[in-house]
Short mmCIF file of C-alpha atoms and ligand atoms in Angstrom, two decimals:
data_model
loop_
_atom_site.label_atom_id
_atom_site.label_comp_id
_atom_site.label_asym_id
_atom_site.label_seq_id
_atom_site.Cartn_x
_atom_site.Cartn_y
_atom_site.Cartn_z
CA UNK D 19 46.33 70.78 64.34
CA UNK D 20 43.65 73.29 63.03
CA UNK D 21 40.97 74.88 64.11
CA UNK D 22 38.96 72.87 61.94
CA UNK D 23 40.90 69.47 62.99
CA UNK D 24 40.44 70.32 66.67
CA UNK D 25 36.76 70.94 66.15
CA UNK D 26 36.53 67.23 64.93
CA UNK D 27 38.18 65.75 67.37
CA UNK D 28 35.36 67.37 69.89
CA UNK D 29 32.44 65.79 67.80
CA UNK D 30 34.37 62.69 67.60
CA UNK D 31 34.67 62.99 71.33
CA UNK D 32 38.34 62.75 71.44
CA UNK D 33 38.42 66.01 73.16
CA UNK D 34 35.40 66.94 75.20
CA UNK D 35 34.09 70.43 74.79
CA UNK D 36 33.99 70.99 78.53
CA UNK D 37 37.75 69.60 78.62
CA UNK D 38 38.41 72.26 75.95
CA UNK D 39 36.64 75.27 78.05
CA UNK D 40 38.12 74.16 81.15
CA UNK D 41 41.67 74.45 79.73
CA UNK D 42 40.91 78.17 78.29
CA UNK D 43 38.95 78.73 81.45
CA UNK D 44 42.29 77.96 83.43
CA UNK D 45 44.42 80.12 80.90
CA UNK D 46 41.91 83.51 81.13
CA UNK D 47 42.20 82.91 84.85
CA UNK D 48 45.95 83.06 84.93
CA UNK D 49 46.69 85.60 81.74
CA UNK D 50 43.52 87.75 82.18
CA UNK D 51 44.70 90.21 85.30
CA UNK D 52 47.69 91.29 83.46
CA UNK D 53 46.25 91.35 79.88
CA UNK D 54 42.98 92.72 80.93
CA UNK D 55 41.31 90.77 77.31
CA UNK D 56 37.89 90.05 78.87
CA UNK D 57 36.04 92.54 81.05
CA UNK D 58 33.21 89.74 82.07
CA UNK D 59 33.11 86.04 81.75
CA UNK D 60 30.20 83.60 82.08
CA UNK D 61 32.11 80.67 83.24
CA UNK D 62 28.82 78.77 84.58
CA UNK D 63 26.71 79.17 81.72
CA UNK D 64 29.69 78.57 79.61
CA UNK D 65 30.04 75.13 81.44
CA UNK D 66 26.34 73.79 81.59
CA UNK D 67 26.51 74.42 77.25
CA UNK D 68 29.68 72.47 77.39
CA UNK D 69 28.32 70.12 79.25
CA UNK D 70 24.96 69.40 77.00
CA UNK D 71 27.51 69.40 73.78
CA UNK D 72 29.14 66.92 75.13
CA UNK D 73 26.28 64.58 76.00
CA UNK D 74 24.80 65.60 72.85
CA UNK D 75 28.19 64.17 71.33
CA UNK D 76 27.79 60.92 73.76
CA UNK D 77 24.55 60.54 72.50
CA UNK D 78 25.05 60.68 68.61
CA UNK D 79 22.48 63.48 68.29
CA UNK D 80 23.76 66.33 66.10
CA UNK D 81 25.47 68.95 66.96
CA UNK D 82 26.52 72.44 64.67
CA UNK D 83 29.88 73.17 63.19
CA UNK D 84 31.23 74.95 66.22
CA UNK D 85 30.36 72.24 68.37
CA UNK D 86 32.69 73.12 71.68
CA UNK D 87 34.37 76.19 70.49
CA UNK D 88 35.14 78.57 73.16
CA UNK D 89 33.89 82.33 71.59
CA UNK D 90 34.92 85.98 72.79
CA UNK D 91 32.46 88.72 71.95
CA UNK D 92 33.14 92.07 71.59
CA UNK D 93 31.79 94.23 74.05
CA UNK D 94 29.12 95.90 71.53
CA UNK D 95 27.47 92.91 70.57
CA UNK D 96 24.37 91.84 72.48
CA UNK D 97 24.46 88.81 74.47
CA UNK D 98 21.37 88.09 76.67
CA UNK D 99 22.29 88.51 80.45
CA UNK D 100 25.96 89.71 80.07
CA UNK D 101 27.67 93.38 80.06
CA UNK D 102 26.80 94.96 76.95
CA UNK D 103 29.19 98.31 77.87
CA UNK D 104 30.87 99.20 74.48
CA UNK D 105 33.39 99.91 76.84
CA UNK D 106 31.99 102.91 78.22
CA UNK D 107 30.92 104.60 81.86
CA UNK D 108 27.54 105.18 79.86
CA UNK D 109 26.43 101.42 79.36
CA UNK D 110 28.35 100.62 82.94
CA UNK D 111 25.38 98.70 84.29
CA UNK D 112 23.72 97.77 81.02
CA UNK D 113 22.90 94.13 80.73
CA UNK D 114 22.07 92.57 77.38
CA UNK D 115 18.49 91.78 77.12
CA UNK D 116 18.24 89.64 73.88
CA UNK D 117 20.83 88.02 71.69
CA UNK D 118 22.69 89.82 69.09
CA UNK D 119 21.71 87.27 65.30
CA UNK D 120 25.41 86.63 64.97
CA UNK D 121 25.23 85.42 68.83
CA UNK D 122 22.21 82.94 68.37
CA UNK D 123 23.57 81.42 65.14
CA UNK D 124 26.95 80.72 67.20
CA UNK D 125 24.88 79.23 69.82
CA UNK D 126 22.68 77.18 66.96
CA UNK D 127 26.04 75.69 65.78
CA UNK D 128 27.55 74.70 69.50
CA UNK D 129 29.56 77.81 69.74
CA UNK D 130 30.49 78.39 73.69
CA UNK D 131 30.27 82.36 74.48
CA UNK D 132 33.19 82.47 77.09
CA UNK D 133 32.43 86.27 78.08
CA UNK D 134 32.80 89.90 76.40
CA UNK D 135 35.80 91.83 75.33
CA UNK D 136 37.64 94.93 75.74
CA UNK D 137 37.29 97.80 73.22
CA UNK D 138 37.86 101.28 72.53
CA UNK D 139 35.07 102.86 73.87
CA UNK D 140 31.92 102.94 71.59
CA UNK D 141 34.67 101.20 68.96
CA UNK D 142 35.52 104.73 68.13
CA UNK D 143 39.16 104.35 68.03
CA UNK D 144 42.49 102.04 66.89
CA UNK D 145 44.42 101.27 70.09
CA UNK D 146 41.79 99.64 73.12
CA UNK D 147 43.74 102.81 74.91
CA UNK D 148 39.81 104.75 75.35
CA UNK D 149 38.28 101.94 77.04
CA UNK D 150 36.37 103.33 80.40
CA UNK D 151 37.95 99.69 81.72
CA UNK D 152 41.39 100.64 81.37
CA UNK D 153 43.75 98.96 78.23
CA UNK D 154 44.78 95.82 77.38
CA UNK D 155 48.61 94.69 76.38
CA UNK D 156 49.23 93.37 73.20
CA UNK D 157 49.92 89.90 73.84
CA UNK D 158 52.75 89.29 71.19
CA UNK D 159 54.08 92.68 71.73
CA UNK D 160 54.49 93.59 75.35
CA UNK D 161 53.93 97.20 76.14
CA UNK D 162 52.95 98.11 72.59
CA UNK D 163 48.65 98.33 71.88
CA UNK D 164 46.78 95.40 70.56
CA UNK D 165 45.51 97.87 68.09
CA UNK D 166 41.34 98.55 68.01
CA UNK D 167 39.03 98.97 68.76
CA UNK D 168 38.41 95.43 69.01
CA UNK D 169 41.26 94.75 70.56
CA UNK D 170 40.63 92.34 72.86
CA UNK D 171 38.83 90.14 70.44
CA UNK D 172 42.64 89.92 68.96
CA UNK D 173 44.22 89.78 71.70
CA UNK D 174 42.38 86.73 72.55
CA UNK D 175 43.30 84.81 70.46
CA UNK D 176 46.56 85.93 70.39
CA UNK D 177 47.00 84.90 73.95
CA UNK D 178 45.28 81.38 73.26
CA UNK D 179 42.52 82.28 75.54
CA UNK D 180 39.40 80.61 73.31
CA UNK D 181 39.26 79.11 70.13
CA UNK D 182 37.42 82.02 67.82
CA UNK D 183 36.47 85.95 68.84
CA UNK D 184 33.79 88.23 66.93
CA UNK D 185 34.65 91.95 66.51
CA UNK D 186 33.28 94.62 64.49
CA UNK D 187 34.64 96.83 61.32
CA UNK D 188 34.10 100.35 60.84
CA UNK D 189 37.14 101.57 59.21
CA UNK D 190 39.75 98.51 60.35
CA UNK D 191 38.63 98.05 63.85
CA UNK D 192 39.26 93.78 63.07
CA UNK D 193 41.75 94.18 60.41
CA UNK D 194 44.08 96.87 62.81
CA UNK D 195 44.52 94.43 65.75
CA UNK D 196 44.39 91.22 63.82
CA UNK D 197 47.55 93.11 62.28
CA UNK D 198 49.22 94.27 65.34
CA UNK D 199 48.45 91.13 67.34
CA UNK D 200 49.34 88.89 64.70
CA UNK D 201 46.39 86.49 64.46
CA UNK D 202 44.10 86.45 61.46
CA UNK D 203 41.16 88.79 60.93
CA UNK D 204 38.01 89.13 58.46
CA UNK D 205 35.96 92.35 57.60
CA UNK D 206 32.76 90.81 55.48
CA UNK D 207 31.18 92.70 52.53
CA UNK D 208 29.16 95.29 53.77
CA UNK D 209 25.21 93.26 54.17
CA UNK D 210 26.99 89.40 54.25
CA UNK D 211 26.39 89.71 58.02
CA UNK D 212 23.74 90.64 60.26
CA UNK D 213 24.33 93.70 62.20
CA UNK D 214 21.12 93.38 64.74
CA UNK D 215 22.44 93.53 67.55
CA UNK D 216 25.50 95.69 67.28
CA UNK D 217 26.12 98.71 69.07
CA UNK D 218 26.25 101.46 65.94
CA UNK D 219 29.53 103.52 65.62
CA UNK D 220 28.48 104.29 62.29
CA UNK D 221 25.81 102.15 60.66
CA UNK D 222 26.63 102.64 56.41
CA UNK D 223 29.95 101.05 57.70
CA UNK D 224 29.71 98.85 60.64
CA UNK D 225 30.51 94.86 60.15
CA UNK D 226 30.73 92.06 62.14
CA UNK D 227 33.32 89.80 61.40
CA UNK D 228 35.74 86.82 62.70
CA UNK D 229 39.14 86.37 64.46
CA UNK D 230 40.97 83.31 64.73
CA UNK D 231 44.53 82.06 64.72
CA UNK D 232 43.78 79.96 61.30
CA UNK D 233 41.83 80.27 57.96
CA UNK D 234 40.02 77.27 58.82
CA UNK D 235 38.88 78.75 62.30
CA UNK D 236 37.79 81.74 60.16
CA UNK D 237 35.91 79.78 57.13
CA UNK D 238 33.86 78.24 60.64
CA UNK D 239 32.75 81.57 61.40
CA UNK D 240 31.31 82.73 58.47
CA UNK D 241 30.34 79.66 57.96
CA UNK D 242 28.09 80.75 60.99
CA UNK D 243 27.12 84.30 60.62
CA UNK D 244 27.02 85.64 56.86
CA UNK D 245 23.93 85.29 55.35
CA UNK D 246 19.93 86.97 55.40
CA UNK D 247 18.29 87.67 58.24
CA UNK D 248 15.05 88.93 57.94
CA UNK D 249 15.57 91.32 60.89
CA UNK D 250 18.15 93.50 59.48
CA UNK D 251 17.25 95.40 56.15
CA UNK D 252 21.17 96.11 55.24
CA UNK D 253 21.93 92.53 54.85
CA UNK D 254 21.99 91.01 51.62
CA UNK D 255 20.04 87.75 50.13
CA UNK D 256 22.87 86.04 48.34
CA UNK D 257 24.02 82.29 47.81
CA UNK D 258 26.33 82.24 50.73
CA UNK D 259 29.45 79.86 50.02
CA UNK D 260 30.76 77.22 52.03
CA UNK D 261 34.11 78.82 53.26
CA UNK D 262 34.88 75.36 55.09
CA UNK D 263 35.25 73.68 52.11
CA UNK D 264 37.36 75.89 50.34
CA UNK D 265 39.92 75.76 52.85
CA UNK D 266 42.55 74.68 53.12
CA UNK D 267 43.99 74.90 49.19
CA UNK D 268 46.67 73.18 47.64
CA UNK D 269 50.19 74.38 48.33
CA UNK D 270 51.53 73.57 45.28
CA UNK D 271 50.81 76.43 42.36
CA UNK D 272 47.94 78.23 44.72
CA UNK D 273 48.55 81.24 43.65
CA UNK D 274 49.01 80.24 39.69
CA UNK D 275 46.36 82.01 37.92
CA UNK D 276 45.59 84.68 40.66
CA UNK D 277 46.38 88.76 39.32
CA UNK D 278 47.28 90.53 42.07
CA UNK D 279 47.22 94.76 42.30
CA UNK D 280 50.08 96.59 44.22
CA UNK D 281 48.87 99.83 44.94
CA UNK D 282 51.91 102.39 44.83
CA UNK D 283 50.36 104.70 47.19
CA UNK D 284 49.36 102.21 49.81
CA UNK D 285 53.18 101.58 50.25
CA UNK D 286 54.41 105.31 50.09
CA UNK D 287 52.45 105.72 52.97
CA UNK D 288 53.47 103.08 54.98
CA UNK D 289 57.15 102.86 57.12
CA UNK D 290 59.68 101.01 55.66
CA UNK D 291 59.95 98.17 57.83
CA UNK D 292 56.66 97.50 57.18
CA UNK D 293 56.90 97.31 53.27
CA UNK D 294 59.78 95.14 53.54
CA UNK D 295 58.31 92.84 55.06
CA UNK D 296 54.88 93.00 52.50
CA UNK D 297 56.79 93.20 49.68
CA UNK D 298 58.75 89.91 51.17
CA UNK D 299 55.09 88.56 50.86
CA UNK D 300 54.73 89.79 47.39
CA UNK D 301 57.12 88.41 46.47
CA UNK D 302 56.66 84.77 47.70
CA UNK D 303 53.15 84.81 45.98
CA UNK D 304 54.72 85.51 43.14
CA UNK D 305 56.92 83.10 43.06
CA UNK D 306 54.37 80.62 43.70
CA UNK D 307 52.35 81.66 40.28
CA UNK D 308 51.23 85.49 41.18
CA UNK D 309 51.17 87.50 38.50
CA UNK D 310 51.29 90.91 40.38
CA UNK D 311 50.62 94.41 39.17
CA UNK D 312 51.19 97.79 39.90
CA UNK D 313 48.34 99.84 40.41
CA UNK D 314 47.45 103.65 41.11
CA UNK D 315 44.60 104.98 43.99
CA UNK D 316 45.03 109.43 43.21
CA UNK D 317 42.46 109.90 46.29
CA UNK D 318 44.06 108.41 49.21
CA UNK D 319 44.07 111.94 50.58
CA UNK D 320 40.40 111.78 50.93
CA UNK D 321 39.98 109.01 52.72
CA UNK D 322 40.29 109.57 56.09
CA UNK D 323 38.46 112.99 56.00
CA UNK D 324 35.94 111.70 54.41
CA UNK D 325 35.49 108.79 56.66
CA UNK D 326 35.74 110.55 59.86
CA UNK D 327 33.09 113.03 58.70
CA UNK D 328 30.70 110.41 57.73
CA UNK D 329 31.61 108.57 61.17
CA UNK D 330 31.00 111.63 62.88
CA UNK D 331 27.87 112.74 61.42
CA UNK D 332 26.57 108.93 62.02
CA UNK D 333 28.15 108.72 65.79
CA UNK D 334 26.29 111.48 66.86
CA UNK D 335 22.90 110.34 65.57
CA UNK D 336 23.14 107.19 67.11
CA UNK D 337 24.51 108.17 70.10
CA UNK D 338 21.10 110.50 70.97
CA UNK D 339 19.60 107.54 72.59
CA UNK D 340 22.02 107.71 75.25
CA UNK D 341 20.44 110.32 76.77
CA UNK D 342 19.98 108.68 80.71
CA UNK D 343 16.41 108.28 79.95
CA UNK D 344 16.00 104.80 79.02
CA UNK D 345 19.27 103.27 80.13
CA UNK D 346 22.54 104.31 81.37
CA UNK D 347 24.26 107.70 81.85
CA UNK D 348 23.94 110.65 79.88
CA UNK D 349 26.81 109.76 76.89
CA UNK D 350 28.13 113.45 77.42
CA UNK D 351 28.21 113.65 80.97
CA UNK D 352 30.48 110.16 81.29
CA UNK D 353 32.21 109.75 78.16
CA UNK D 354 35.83 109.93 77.56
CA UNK D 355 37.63 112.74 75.40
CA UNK D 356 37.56 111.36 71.92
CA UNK D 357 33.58 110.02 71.99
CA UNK D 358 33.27 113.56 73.17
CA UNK D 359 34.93 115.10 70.23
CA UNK D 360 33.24 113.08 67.44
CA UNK D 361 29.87 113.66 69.53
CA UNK D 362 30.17 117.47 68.84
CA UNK D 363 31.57 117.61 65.94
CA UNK D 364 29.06 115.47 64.76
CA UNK D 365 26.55 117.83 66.29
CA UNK D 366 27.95 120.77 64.43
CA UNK D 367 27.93 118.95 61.12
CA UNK D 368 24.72 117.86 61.37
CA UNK D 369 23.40 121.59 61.52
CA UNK D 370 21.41 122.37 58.90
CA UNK D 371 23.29 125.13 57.46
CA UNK D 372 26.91 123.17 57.68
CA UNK D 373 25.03 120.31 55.43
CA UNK D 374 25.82 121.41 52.33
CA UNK D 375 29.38 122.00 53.84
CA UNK D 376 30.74 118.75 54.87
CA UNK D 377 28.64 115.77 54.93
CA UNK D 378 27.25 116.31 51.47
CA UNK D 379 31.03 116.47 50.08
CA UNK D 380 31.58 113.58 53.03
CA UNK D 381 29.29 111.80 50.58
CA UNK D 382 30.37 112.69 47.13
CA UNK D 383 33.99 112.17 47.95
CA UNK D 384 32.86 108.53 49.48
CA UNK D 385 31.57 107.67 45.65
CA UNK D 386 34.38 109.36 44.25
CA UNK D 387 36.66 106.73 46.28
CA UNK D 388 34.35 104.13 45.59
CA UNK D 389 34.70 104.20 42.12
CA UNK D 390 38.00 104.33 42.06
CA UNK D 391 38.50 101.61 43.95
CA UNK D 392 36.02 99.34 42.28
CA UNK D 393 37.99 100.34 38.65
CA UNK D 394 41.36 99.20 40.02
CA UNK D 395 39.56 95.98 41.63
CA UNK D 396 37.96 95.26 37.76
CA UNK D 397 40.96 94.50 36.35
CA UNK D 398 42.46 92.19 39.41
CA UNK D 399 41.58 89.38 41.81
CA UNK D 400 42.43 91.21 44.93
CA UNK D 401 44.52 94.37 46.20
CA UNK D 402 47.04 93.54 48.55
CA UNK D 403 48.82 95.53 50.62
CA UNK D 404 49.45 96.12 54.49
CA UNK D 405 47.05 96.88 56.98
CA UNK D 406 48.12 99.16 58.85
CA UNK D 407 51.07 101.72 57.76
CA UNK D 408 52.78 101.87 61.30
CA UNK D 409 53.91 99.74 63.96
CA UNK D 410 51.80 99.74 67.20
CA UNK D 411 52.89 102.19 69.69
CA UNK D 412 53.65 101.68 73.36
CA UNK D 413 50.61 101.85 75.37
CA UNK D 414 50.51 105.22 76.97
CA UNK D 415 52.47 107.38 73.93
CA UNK D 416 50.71 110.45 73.56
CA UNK D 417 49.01 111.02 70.40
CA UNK D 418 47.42 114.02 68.68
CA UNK D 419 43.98 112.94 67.02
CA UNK D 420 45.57 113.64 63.30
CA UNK D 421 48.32 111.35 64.26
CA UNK D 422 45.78 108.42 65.89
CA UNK D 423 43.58 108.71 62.73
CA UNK D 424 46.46 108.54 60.49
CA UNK D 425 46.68 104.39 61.53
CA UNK D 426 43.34 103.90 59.65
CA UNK D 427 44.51 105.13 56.12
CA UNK D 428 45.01 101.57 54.35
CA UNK D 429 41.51 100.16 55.89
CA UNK D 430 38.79 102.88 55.84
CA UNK D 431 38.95 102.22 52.02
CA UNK D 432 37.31 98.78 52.62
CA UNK D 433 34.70 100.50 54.65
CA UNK D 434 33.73 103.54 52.42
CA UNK D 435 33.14 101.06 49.40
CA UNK D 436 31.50 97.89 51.39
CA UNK D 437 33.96 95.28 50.21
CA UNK D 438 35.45 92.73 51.48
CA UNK D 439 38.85 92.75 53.32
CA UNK D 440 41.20 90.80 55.90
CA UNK D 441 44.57 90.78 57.62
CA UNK D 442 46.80 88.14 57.68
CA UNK D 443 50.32 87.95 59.75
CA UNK D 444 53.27 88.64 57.18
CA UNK D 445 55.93 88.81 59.41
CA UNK D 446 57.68 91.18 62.23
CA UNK D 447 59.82 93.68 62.97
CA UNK D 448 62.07 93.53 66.11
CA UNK D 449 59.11 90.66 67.03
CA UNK D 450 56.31 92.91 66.28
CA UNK D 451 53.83 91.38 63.62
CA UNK D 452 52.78 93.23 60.72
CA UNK D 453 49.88 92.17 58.90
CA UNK D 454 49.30 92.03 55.34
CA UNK D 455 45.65 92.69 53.62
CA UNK D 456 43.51 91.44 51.03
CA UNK D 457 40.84 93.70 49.48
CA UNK D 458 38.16 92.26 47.00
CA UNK D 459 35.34 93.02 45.24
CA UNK D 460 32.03 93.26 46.83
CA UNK D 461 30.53 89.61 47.59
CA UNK D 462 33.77 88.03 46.73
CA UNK D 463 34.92 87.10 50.28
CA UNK D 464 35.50 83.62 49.32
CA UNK D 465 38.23 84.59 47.27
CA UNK D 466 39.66 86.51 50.12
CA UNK D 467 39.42 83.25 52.28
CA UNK D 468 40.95 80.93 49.75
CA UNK D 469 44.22 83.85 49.36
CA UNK D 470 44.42 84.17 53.21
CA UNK D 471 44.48 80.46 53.15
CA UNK D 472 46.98 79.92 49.94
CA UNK D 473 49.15 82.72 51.89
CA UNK D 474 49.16 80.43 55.51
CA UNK D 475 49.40 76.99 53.58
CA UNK D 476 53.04 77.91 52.19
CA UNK D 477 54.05 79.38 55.68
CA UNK D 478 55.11 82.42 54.80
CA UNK D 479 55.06 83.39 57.71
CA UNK D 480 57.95 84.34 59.97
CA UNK D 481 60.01 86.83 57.26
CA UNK D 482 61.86 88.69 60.41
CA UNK D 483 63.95 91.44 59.30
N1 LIG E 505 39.62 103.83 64.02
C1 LIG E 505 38.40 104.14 63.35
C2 LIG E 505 37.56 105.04 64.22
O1 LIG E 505 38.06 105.43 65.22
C3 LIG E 505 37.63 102.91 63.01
C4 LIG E 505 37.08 102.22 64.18
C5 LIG E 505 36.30 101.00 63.84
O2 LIG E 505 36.52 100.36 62.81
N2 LIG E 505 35.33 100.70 64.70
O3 LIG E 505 36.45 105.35 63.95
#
């Protein structure tokens, strides 16, 4: 069963919403003290909207496409009344004092918040390691990381504990865990969702987008939260599609008429365990009616300087407001090392004099990649690749920044160009899952959806090496 099937059988009142909260309710409470997914749950106000779903259900009155859903929210997405942290000692005791646009078109539709998730701190990292509320185990990989920085949003779903999670997307901070946790994760086109609401890491780049452990349970999300909203000048007005109806596709010849790009350089960089087991991918789409090409990205080594100098520059401007004035502590006085680190080097960037320097190359080198990556995306329907070029590493390795950046290589791209990209489970290594991504061009997200869903459909999952 689906996500999509199981959300019909709750409006069909087969299963009762609060039958399906009280079984993840039961599942946090036992899994939760050792996994450490959700630093604050709402279990009353979780149960009274269960509770009016289901009479709403009784009652034949309608009710929205998530109708009894159980939702995690990452920990830098406003929701009225709970723990807004970002996983930090600065936002300790800060309580969310309006809803997030992405949290009140989940609760239009019958979506049931279920409490917030961990993070790296600020979502200014790749491993959930940073968070000021300790880290939380990968679920399908014991003592590795669940990736980040919105980790536990993965690992929620990884460890069954609701039905959907939000995170948000910098430079891979969905795509990263979805691949390390193995579970299924969607960056939108930079504008397709509402970012009111979100904590900034850094705004040109930040998205919200879906986790689930199906491409039906992410069509329902977008379903939800891409579109306008008058509120947020960055989002776009565009003829959203319905991503529930595209899904699932045919088995048979789904990827027949679909060009694929290889980039060379996306798998020279990765470890070879990990390009086995995407080229195994590969090649199944291929084989079901692919035609796949190689293609050539020259700038890859400008990626991630460029992107941590623009996320830098950006950090530090929206981090002045945490100056123990209005709310919280003083960001420097509480923060841990690497918020720190961007927070000054962002400071010293932003100097006048440095300008010229760094962020206005940071800038020209971002349109430099952009360009390049829109010209190889021209000639294709999607670049795929994997997500991430390493394994996870066990929680508590000791990393030097360089070596922690490094993870982001294959997804800042997505981020520095505002298109589209997701991560779907290709396989494992020694049982670690390694996830595979789908980059398209801007506003094409459906065509993401209907690969990631063409990719599930003919189970190609499981390739262990
Ligand atoms: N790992 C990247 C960073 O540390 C991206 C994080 C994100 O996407 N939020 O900034």
């Amino acid at each position: 069963m689906n996500l999509l099937e199981k959300s019909e059988l709750i409006k069909s009142n087969e299963i009762t919403a609060s039958e399906n909260l009280e079984q993840y309710i039961q599942e946090i409470e036992k899994k939760n003290p050792n996994l450490n997914v959700f630093l604050e749950t709402d279990y009353d106000k979780a149960r009274e909207t269960a509770k009016n779903i289901d009479s709403k259900i009784k009652n034949g009155e309608k009710t929205g496409r998530l109708a009894g859903m159980v939702i995690g929210v990452k920990s830098n997405i406003s929701v009225e009344d709970l723990h807004i942290t970002a996983a930090s000692r600065t936002l300790e005791n800060y309580i969310g004092s309006y809803n997030a646009t992405v949290i009140n078109r989940i609760q239009e539709e019958g979506g049931i918040i279920i409490g917030m998730t961990n993070m790296d701190e600020f979502a200014a990292g790749n491993s959930t390691e940073t968070s000021y509320f300790g880290h939380t185990q990968n679920p399908a990989a014991e003592g590795h990381i669940p990736g980040g920085s919105s980790g536990g949003s993965a690992a929620a779903i990884a460890a069954e504990l609701c039905d959907l999670s939000i995170g948000s997307d910098t430079g891979g901070s969905i795509r990263n865990p979805a691949s390390h946790c193995g579970v299924l994760g969607f960056k939108p086109t930079y504008g397709a969702v509402s970012r009111q609401g979100l904590l900034d890491l850094a705004m040109s780049m930040d998205q919200i987008g879906p986790f689930a452990s199906d491409t039906s349970g992410i069509a329902m999300m977008l379903d939800t939260i891409l579109g306008f909203d008058e509120r947020e000048c960055t989002t776009i007005d565009w003829n959203v599609p319905d991503f529930t109806k595209l899904n699932p596709v045919d088995v048979q010849d789904s990827f027949k008429g679909v060009k694929l790009g290889v980039v060379k350089q996306f798998l020279e960089v990765s470890d070879d365990a990990i390009v086995d087991i995407i080229q195994g991918g590969i090649d199944k789409m291929e084989e079901a009616g692919a035609e796949v090409v190689e293609l050539s990205f020259d700038h890859l080594d400008l990626c991630l300087p460029t992107f941590y100098l623009i996320n830098y520059v950006e950090f530090f401007s929206a981090t002045r407001k945490y100056d123990g004035r209005k709310y919280g502590y003083k960001i420097e006085d509480v923060s841990g090392e690497e918020v720190l680190r961007r927070i000054n080097i962002g400071a010293y960037i932003s100097q006048k004099e440095y300008n010229d320097k760094y962020y206005k190359k940071a800038l020209q080198a971002r349109s430099i990649i952009r360009k390049e990556i829109t010209k190889l995306l021209e000639g294709v329907d999607a670049i795929v690749g994997p997500t991430v070029p390493k394994l996870p590493h066990k929680l508590g390795a000791s990393l030097e920044p360089m070596e922690v950046y490094a993870y982001d290589v294959l997804t800042v791209i997505a981020n520095l160009a505002g298109i589209p990209a997701s991560s779907i489970k290709a396989g494992e290594v020694n049982g670690i899952p390694v996830g595979l991504q789908f980059q398209a061009k801007p506003l094409e997200d459906a065509k993401i959806l209907r690969l990631m869903s063409a990719f599930e459909e003919n189970n190609y999952y499981f390739l262990k090496i």
